[in-house]
Amino acid sequence: MSKIFDKTKQFIVLSAAGVATLPFVSCNEKKQEQKPLNILYIMCDDHSYQTISAYDTTYIQTPNIDRIAADGVRFANSFVANSISGPSRACMLTGKHSFTNGFTDNSSSFDGSQQTFPKLLQQQGYETAVIGKWHLTSDPTGFNHWDILIGQGDYYNPTFIRNGEKVQREGYATNVTTDLAIEWLDSLRDKSKPFCLLLHHKAPHRTWMPDTCDLSLFADSKFPLPETFYDDYKGRRAAGEQKMSISKDMDIIYDLKMADKDSAIHSRADLEEWGRRIYRTMSPEQKAVWDAHYDKVIADFKAAGLQGKELDAWKFQQYMRDYLRVITSVDRNVGVVLDYLQENGLMDNTLIVYTSDQGFYMGEHGWFDKRFMYEESFRTPLLMRLPGGVKGDVTQLVQNIDYAPTILEAAGVSVPADIQGESLLPLLKGEEWTPKREGLYYHYYEFPDEHAVRPHYGVRTERYKLIHFYGDDYSEWELFDLASDKHELNNIYGTAGTEQLTDSLKAMLRRLQEMYGEQQFIME
Ligand code: SGN
Ligand code: CA
């Protein structure tokens, strides 16, 4: 933990209600008031750490998200337990691995009768809300207020379900979600209670549709192709079999918006049909602005007649432009919420979290999407700003099952013994932290839909990663030394000299599976 600045003048104490409070020093520093700790948890869908400037400045500046990092902790090694939306959200809510919380893939339905951290906070007197993407199929439980998108939700004029009632709302999803959050913070909640708000943007999920005001951004940018864009997947069978390649699977019409008016461009039949329908929720005014931008791009694309690697490179550039435009809107909207907290005196008693439901491929290995235990999708951005906490980088390996115990402990609510994650609060306060787990356990289950990534589980330590891809008549092990092979191109499983290392990682994997109760997945 490198501490840039340590504000240890403030201490967390417990109020009579059992809720954590921070001593508050008024402007003239004479009067001491006790303020309970609020929670603002912002989570985007598929927001890669590569596109947050607090992590990486290659592609974009995100000054507002960076405000959270600048005034708090940036987790430099933050990971998920299962790199896909619903499962990831269930891990985050319960503090438990997928197998334990029962939501293993996106076709699952969340058992809302189980323990979650919002429910525990609510029982201790918190006012709780979830606004935006939910994606857990069953209705939210443990929230005083919920206003959620249906499934993935639409980018334009999306329909929300507010406490059970469907309401279609005009506008762009990221702006609308922010407005609903501010409305709840400002006028719907019971202000006599501390709050816990889960603000879940659907952006920047596929198909990366920008707000009309951001369409012209990045038009002239040329983004560098990732080093591994033309990966040949040698020695990594499952990586070679996926269907999430920019070259082969990213659709010109559906993903890259080349839905020309004279229907001269064609792509995969089902995706072409969907691609021509992604505008169905737009108003004529929104569509007119959209067309004024894309019609020209479509005309240029047709005229260029690109093939092969030139077409691949064009697809990458177009993907990046749309994705980064969507991020620009996310960042602007994060700024709106931070400004609201600032203007309403809530900065000094609110824990602010920024994260994503998983990482995302920005062309690394030639891919979009997530799912694999490889670094870009196993990692996820994580920034936490605790009033009175430290600022700087945390380098220890942390995981999204740790969020629930961290938030509970910060709120002064006791952490139930069955939670599998470990509280990161000591790290936010600049204290020593030694996790009970020896390494990170990961398990991805969804197959074959939608991107043909084989189910796999594995363990990651600071230096090594061992993965087992499995299925009927399918068993492939991969071992990487991240110190010498950060892009995970060289599978050293089964090579001479790795026997002892492999045995010790397999033994660690077994111990982790035993600790988390998933022994039936131990395979040879
Ligand atoms: C949709 C997307 C997939 C994506 C999954 C899961 N297809 O099905 O590309 O992998 O969601 O994403 S789309 O045609 O509907 O855009 S997740 O983040 O929600 O798990
Ligand atoms: Ca996601």
Coordinates of N, CA, C and O in Angstrom, one line a residue, residues 79-159:
F79 N -10.3 -8.2 -9.2 CA -10.8 -9.3 -10.1 C -12.2 -9.6 -9.8 O -12.7 -9.3 -8.7
V80 N -12.8 -10.4 -10.7 CA -14.2 -10.9 -10.4 C -14.1 -12.4 -10.2 O -13.0 -13.0 -10.3
A81 N -15.2 -13.0 -9.7 CA -15.2 -14.4 -9.4 C -15.8 -15.2 -10.6 O -15.6 -16.5 -10.7
N82 N -16.5 -14.6 -11.6 CA -17.1 -15.2 -12.7 C -17.5 -14.1 -13.6 O -18.3 -13.3 -13.4
S83 N -16.7 -14.0 -14.8 CA -16.7 -12.8 -15.6 C -17.9 -12.7 -16.5 O -17.8 -12.8 -17.7
I84 N -19.1 -12.4 -15.9 CA -20.3 -12.2 -16.7 C -21.3 -11.6 -15.8 O -21.3 -11.8 -14.6
S85 N -22.2 -10.9 -16.4 CA -23.1 -9.9 -15.7 C -23.9 -10.5 -14.5 O -23.6 -10.1 -13.3
G86 N -24.9 -11.3 -14.8 CA -25.8 -11.7 -13.7 C -25.0 -12.4 -12.5 O -25.1 -12.0 -11.4
P87 N -24.1 -13.4 -12.9 CA -23.3 -14.0 -11.8 C -22.5 -13.0 -11.1 O -22.4 -13.1 -9.8
S88 N -21.9 -12.1 -11.8 CA -21.0 -11.1 -11.1 C -21.8 -10.2 -10.1 O -21.4 -9.9 -9.0
R89 N -23.0 -9.8 -10.5 CA -23.9 -9.0 -9.7 C -24.3 -9.8 -8.4 O -24.4 -9.3 -7.3
A90 N -24.6 -11.1 -8.6 CA -25.0 -12.0 -7.5 C -23.8 -12.1 -6.5 O -24.0 -12.1 -5.3
C91 N -22.6 -12.3 -7.0 CA -21.4 -12.3 -6.2 C -21.3 -11.1 -5.4 O -21.0 -11.1 -4.2
M92 N -21.5 -10.0 -6.0 CA -21.3 -8.7 -5.4 C -22.3 -8.5 -4.3 O -22.0 -8.0 -3.2
L93 N -23.6 -8.8 -4.6 CA -24.7 -8.6 -3.6 C -24.5 -9.5 -2.4 O -24.9 -9.1 -1.2
T94 N -24.1 -10.8 -2.6 CA -24.0 -11.8 -1.5 C -22.7 -11.9 -0.8 O -22.6 -12.4 0.3
G95 N -21.6 -11.5 -1.5 CA -20.3 -11.7 -1.0 C -19.9 -13.2 -1.1 O -19.0 -13.7 -0.4
K96 N -20.6 -13.9 -2.0 CA -20.3 -15.4 -2.1 C -20.1 -15.8 -3.6 O -20.6 -15.1 -4.5
H97 N -19.3 -16.8 -3.8 CA -19.1 -17.3 -5.1 C -20.4 -17.8 -5.8 O -21.4 -18.1 -5.1
S98 N -20.4 -18.0 -7.1 CA -21.5 -18.3 -7.9 C -22.2 -19.6 -7.4 O -23.4 -19.7 -7.3
F99 N -21.4 -20.6 -7.2 CA -21.9 -21.9 -6.8 C -22.7 -21.8 -5.5 O -23.7 -22.4 -5.3
T100 N -22.2 -20.9 -4.6 CA -22.9 -20.8 -3.3 C -24.1 -19.9 -3.4 O -25.1 -20.3 -2.7
N101 N -24.1 -18.9 -4.2 CA -25.3 -18.0 -4.2 C -26.3 -18.5 -5.3 O -27.4 -18.0 -5.4
G102 N -25.9 -19.5 -6.0 CA -26.9 -20.2 -6.9 C -27.0 -19.6 -8.3 O -27.8 -20.1 -9.1
F103 N -26.4 -18.4 -8.5 CA -26.6 -17.8 -9.8 C -25.3 -18.0 -10.6 O -24.3 -17.2 -10.6
T104 N -25.3 -19.1 -11.4 CA -24.0 -19.4 -12.1 C -23.8 -18.9 -13.5 O -22.7 -18.7 -13.9
D105 N -25.0 -18.7 -14.2 CA -24.9 -18.1 -15.5 C -26.1 -17.2 -15.8 O -27.0 -17.2 -15.0
N106 N -26.0 -16.5 -17.0 CA -27.1 -15.5 -17.2 C -28.5 -16.1 -17.4 O -29.5 -15.3 -17.5
S107 N -28.6 -17.4 -17.5 CA -29.9 -18.0 -17.5 C -30.5 -18.3 -16.2 O -31.6 -18.8 -16.0
S108 N -29.7 -18.1 -15.1 CA -30.2 -18.3 -13.7 C -31.2 -17.3 -13.3 O -31.4 -16.3 -14.0
S109 N -31.9 -17.6 -12.2 CA -32.8 -16.5 -11.6 C -32.3 -16.4 -10.1 O -32.1 -17.4 -9.4
F110 N -32.1 -15.2 -9.7 CA -31.6 -14.9 -8.4 C -32.6 -15.3 -7.3 O -33.7 -14.9 -7.4
D111 N -32.2 -16.1 -6.3 CA -33.0 -16.4 -5.2 C -33.0 -15.2 -4.2 O -32.1 -15.1 -3.4
G112 N -34.0 -14.4 -4.4 CA -34.1 -13.1 -3.6 C -34.4 -13.3 -2.1 O -34.4 -12.3 -1.4
S113 N -34.6 -14.6 -1.7 CA -34.9 -14.8 -0.3 C -33.5 -14.9 0.5 O -33.5 -14.9 1.7
Q114 N -32.4 -15.0 -0.2 CA -31.2 -15.1 0.5 C -30.6 -13.8 1.0 O -31.0 -12.7 0.6
Q115 N -29.6 -13.9 1.8 CA -28.9 -12.8 2.5 C -28.2 -12.0 1.4 O -27.4 -12.5 0.6
T116 N -28.3 -10.7 1.5 CA -27.5 -9.8 0.6 C -27.1 -8.6 1.5 O -27.7 -8.3 2.5
F117 N -26.1 -7.8 1.0 CA -25.6 -6.7 1.9 C -26.6 -5.6 1.9 O -26.8 -5.0 3.0
P118 N -27.4 -5.3 0.8 CA -28.4 -4.2 1.0 C -29.5 -4.6 2.0 O -29.9 -3.8 2.8
K119 N -29.8 -5.9 2.0 CA -30.8 -6.4 3.0 C -30.3 -6.2 4.4 O -31.1 -5.7 5.3
L120 N -29.1 -6.5 4.6 CA -28.5 -6.4 6.0 C -28.4 -4.9 6.4 O -28.7 -4.6 7.5
L121 N -28.1 -4.1 5.4 CA -28.1 -2.6 5.7 C -29.5 -2.1 6.1 O -29.7 -1.3 7.0
Q122 N -30.4 -2.6 5.3 CA -31.8 -2.1 5.5 C -32.3 -2.5 6.9 O -32.9 -1.7 7.6
Q123 N -31.9 -3.7 7.3 CA -32.3 -4.2 8.6 C -31.7 -3.4 9.7 O -32.2 -3.3 10.8
Q124 N -30.6 -2.7 9.4 CA -29.9 -1.9 10.4 C -30.3 -0.4 10.3 O -29.6 0.5 10.7
G125 N -31.4 -0.1 9.5 CA -31.9 1.2 9.5 C -31.4 2.0 8.3 O -31.7 3.3 8.2
Y126 N -30.8 1.4 7.3 CA -30.5 2.1 6.1 C -31.7 2.2 5.1 O -32.5 1.3 5.1
E127 N -31.7 3.3 4.4 CA -32.7 3.5 3.3 C -31.9 3.0 2.0 O -30.8 3.5 1.7
T128 N -32.5 2.0 1.3 CA -31.7 1.3 0.2 C -32.4 1.5 -1.1 O -33.7 1.5 -1.2
A129 N -31.7 1.6 -2.2 CA -32.2 1.7 -3.5 C -31.3 1.1 -4.6 O -30.1 1.1 -4.4
V130 N -31.9 0.5 -5.6 CA -31.1 0.1 -6.8 C -31.8 0.7 -8.0 O -33.0 0.6 -8.2
I131 N -30.9 1.4 -8.8 CA -31.4 2.1 -10.0 C -30.6 1.7 -11.2 O -29.3 1.9 -11.1
G132 N -31.2 1.3 -12.3 CA -30.5 1.0 -13.5 C -30.5 -0.5 -13.9 O -31.5 -1.2 -13.6
K133 N -29.4 -1.1 -14.4 CA -29.4 -2.5 -14.8 C -29.4 -3.4 -13.6 O -28.6 -3.2 -12.7
W134 N -30.3 -4.4 -13.6 CA -30.4 -5.3 -12.5 C -29.9 -6.7 -13.0 O -29.0 -7.3 -12.5
H135 N -30.7 -7.3 -14.0 CA -30.2 -8.5 -14.7 C -30.2 -9.7 -13.9 O -29.5 -10.7 -14.2
L136 N -31.0 -9.8 -12.8 CA -31.0 -11.0 -12.0 C -32.4 -11.7 -12.1 O -32.6 -12.6 -11.3
T137 N -33.2 -11.3 -13.0 CA -34.5 -12.0 -13.4 C -35.6 -11.8 -12.3 O -36.6 -11.3 -12.6
S138 N -35.3 -12.2 -11.1 CA -36.3 -12.1 -10.0 C -36.4 -10.6 -9.6 O -35.4 -9.9 -9.8
D139 N -37.5 -10.2 -9.0 CA -37.6 -8.8 -8.5 C -36.5 -8.5 -7.4 O -36.3 -9.4 -6.6
P140 N -36.0 -7.3 -7.3 CA -35.1 -7.0 -6.3 C -35.7 -7.1 -4.9 O -36.9 -6.8 -4.7
T141 N -34.9 -7.6 -3.9 CA -35.4 -7.6 -2.5 C -34.4 -6.9 -1.7 O -33.2 -6.8 -2.0
G142 N -34.8 -6.4 -0.6 CA -33.9 -5.7 0.3 C -33.7 -4.2 0.0 O -32.8 -3.5 0.5
F143 N -34.6 -3.7 -0.9 CA -34.5 -2.3 -1.3 C -35.8 -1.6 -1.0 O -36.9 -2.1 -1.3
N144 N -35.7 -0.4 -0.4 CA -36.9 0.5 -0.2 C -37.4 1.0 -1.5 O -38.6 1.3 -1.6
H145 N -36.5 1.1 -2.5 CA -36.9 1.6 -3.8 C -36.1 0.9 -4.9 O -34.9 0.8 -4.7
W146 N -36.8 0.5 -6.0 CA -36.0 0.0 -7.1 C -36.7 0.5 -8.4 O -37.9 0.7 -8.5
D147 N -35.8 0.8 -9.3 CA -36.2 1.4 -10.6 C -35.2 0.8 -11.6 O -34.1 1.3 -11.8
I148 N -35.6 -0.4 -12.2 CA -34.6 -1.2 -12.9 C -35.0 -1.3 -14.4 O -36.1 -1.3 -14.8
L149 N -33.9 -1.5 -15.2 CA -34.2 -1.7 -16.7 C -34.7 -3.1 -16.8 O -34.3 -4.0 -16.0
I150 N -35.4 -3.4 -17.9 CA -35.8 -4.7 -18.2 C -34.6 -5.4 -18.9 O -34.2 -5.0 -20.0
G151 N -34.2 -6.5 -18.4 CA -33.0 -7.3 -18.9 C -31.8 -6.4 -19.1 O -31.4 -5.7 -18.2
Q152 N -31.3 -6.3 -20.4 CA -30.2 -5.5 -20.7 C -30.6 -4.0 -20.7 O -29.8 -3.1 -20.6
G153 N -31.9 -3.7 -21.1 CA -32.3 -2.4 -21.2 C -31.9 -1.8 -22.6 O -31.0 -2.3 -23.3
D154 N -32.6 -0.7 -23.0 CA -32.3 0.0 -24.3 C -31.5 1.2 -24.0 O -31.7 1.9 -23.0
Y155 N -30.7 1.6 -25.0 CA -29.9 2.8 -24.8 C -30.8 4.1 -25.0 O -30.6 5.1 -24.3
Y156 N -31.8 4.0 -25.9 CA -32.7 5.1 -26.1 C -34.1 4.9 -25.6 O -34.7 3.9 -25.9
N157 N -34.6 5.9 -24.9 CA -36.0 5.9 -24.3 C -36.3 4.5 -23.7 O -37.3 3.9 -24.0
P158 N -35.5 4.1 -22.7 CA -35.7 2.7 -22.2 C -36.9 2.6 -21.2 O -37.3 3.6 -20.6
T159 N -37.4 1.4 -21.1 CA -38.5 1.1 -20.2 C -37.8 0.7 -18.9 O -37.0 -0.2 -18.9

